[in-house]
mmCIF file of C-alpha atoms in Angstrom:
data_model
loop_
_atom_site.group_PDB
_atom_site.id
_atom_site.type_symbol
_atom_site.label_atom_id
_atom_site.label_comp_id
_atom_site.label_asym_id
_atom_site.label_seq_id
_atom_site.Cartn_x
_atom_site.Cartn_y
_atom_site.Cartn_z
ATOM 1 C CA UNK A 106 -85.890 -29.622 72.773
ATOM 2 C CA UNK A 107 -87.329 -26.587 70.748
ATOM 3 C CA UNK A 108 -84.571 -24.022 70.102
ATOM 4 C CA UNK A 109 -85.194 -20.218 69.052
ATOM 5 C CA UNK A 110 -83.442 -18.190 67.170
ATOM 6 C CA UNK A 111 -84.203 -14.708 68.122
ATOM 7 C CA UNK A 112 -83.475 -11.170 65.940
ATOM 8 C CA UNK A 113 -84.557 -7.673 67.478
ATOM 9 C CA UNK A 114 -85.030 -5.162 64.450
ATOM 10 C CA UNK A 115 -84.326 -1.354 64.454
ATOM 11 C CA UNK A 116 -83.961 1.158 62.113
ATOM 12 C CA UNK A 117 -85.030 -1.451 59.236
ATOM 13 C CA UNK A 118 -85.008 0.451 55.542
ATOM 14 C CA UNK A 119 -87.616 -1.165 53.826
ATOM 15 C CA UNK A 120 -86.034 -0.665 50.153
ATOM 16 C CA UNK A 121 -85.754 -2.990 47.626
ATOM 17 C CA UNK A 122 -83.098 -5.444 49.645
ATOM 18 C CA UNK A 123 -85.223 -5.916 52.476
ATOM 19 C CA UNK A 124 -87.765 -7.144 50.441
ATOM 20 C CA UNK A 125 -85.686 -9.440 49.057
ATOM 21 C CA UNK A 126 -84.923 -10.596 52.178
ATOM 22 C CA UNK A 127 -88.571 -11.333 53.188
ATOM 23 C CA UNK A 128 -89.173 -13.152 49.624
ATOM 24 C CA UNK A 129 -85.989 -15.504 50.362
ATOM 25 C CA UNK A 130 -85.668 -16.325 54.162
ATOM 26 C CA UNK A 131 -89.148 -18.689 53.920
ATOM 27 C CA UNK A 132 -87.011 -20.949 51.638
ATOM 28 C CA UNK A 133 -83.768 -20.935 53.745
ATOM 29 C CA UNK A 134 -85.900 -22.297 56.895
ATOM 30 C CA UNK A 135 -87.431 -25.486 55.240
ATOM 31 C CA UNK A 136 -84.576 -27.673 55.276
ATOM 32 C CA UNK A 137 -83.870 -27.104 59.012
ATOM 33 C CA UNK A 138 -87.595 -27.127 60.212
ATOM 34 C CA UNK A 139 -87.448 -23.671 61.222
ATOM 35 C CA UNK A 140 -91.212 -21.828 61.160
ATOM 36 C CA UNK A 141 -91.618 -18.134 62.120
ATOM 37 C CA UNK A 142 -93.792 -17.881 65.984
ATOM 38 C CA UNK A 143 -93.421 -14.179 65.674
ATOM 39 C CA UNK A 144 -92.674 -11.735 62.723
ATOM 40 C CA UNK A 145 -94.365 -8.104 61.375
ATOM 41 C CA UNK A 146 -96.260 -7.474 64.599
ATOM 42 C CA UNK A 147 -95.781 -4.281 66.470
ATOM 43 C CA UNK A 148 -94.917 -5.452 70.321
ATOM 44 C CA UNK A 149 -97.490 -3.976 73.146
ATOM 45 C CA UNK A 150 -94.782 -2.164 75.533
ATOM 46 C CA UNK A 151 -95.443 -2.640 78.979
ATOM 47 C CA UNK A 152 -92.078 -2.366 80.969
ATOM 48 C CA UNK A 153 -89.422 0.066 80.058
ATOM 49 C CA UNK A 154 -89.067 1.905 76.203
ATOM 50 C CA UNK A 155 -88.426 -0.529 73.371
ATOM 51 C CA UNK A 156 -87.632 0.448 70.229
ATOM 52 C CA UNK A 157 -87.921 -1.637 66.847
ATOM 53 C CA UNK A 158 -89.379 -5.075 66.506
ATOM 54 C CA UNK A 159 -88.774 -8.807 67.590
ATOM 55 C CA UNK A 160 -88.243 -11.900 65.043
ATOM 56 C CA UNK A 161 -88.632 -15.291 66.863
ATOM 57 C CA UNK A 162 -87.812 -18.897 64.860
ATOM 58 C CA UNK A 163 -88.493 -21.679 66.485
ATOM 59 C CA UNK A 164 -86.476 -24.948 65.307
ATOM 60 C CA UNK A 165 -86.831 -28.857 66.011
ATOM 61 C CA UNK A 166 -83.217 -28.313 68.300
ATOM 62 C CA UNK A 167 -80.004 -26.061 68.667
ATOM 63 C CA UNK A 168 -78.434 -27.847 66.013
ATOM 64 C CA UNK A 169 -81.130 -27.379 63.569
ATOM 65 C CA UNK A 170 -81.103 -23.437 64.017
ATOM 66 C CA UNK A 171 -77.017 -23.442 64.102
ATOM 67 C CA UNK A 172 -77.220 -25.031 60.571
ATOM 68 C CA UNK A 173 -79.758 -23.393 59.601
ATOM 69 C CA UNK A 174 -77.979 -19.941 60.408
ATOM 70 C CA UNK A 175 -74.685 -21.508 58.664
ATOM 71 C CA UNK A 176 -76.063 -22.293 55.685
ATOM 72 C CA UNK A 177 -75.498 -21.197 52.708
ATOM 73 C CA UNK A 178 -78.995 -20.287 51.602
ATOM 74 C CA UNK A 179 -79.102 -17.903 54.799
ATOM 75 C CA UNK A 180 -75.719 -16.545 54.672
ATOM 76 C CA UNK A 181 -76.501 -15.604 50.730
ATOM 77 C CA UNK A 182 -79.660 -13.123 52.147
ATOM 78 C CA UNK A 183 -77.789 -12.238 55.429
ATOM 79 C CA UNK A 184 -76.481 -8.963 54.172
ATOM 80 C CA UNK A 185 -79.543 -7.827 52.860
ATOM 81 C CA UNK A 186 -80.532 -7.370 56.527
ATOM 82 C CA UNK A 187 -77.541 -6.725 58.225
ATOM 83 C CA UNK A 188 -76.950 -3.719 55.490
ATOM 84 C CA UNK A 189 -80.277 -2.440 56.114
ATOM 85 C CA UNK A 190 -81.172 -2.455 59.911
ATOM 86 C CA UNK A 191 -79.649 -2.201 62.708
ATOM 87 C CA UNK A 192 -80.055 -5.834 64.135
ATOM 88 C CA UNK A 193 -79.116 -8.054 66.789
ATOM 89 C CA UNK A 194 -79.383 -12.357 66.561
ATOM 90 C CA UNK A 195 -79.316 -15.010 69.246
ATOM 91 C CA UNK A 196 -79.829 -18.829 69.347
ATOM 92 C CA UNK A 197 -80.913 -20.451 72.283
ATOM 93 C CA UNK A 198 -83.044 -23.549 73.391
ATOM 94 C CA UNK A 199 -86.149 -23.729 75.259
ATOM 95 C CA UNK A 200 -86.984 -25.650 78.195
ATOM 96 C CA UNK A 201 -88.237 -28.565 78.472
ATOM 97 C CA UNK A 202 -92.492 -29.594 78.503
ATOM 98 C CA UNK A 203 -93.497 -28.902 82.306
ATOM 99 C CA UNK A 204 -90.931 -26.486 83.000
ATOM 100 C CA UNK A 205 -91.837 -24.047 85.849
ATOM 101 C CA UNK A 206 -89.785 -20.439 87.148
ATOM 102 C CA UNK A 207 -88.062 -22.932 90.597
ATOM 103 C CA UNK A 208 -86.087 -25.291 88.362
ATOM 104 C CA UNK A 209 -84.070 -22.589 87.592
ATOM 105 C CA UNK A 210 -83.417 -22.828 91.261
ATOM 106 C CA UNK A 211 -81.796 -26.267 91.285
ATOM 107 C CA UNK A 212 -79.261 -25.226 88.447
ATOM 108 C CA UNK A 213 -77.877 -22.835 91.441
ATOM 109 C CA UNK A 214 -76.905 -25.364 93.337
#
């Protein structure tokens, strides 16, 4: 199943580390088949204020974007971010092909 890993970007400082960033994460991705869905675009807001912007991975599975985040490769560049943004990460999967709102349901029980 198709797992995500998910950063929301604020206060980024595009100087000289950031872009260093950008040049090396491409790189960092290829051994875990991680491919950018979502990166640089300014969101439409349409519910409540949001502030900064969204960074969405998607990988083959959960263990591919776990390694992929371990690695060293991406823990080299990690700091270039973290020193210049104010940032928060997540990894989760997807759901499944055919997945509707109501099979949420039957997880409750």
């Amino acid at each position: 199943m198709t797992a995500y890993a998910i950063a929301h970007l604020r206060d980024v400082d595009l100087n000289a580390e950031i872009v260093d960033y950008i040049r090396l994460i491409d790189e960092t991705l290829v051994p875990f088949g991680g491919r950018f869905l979502i990166h640089g675009v300014t969101p439409e807001v349409i519910e409540e204020p949001w502030e900064g912007d969204l960074v969405v991975i998607a990988f083959p599975d959960i263990g591919a974007a776990r390694s992929w985040y371990a690695s060293p490769a991406y823990q080299a560049i990690l700091p270039l971010r973290t020193r210049n943004s104010r940032s928060a990460a997540i990894i989760l999967d997807g759901v499944p092909e055919g997945y509707k709102a109501t099979d949420f349901l039957a997880k409750l029980g």
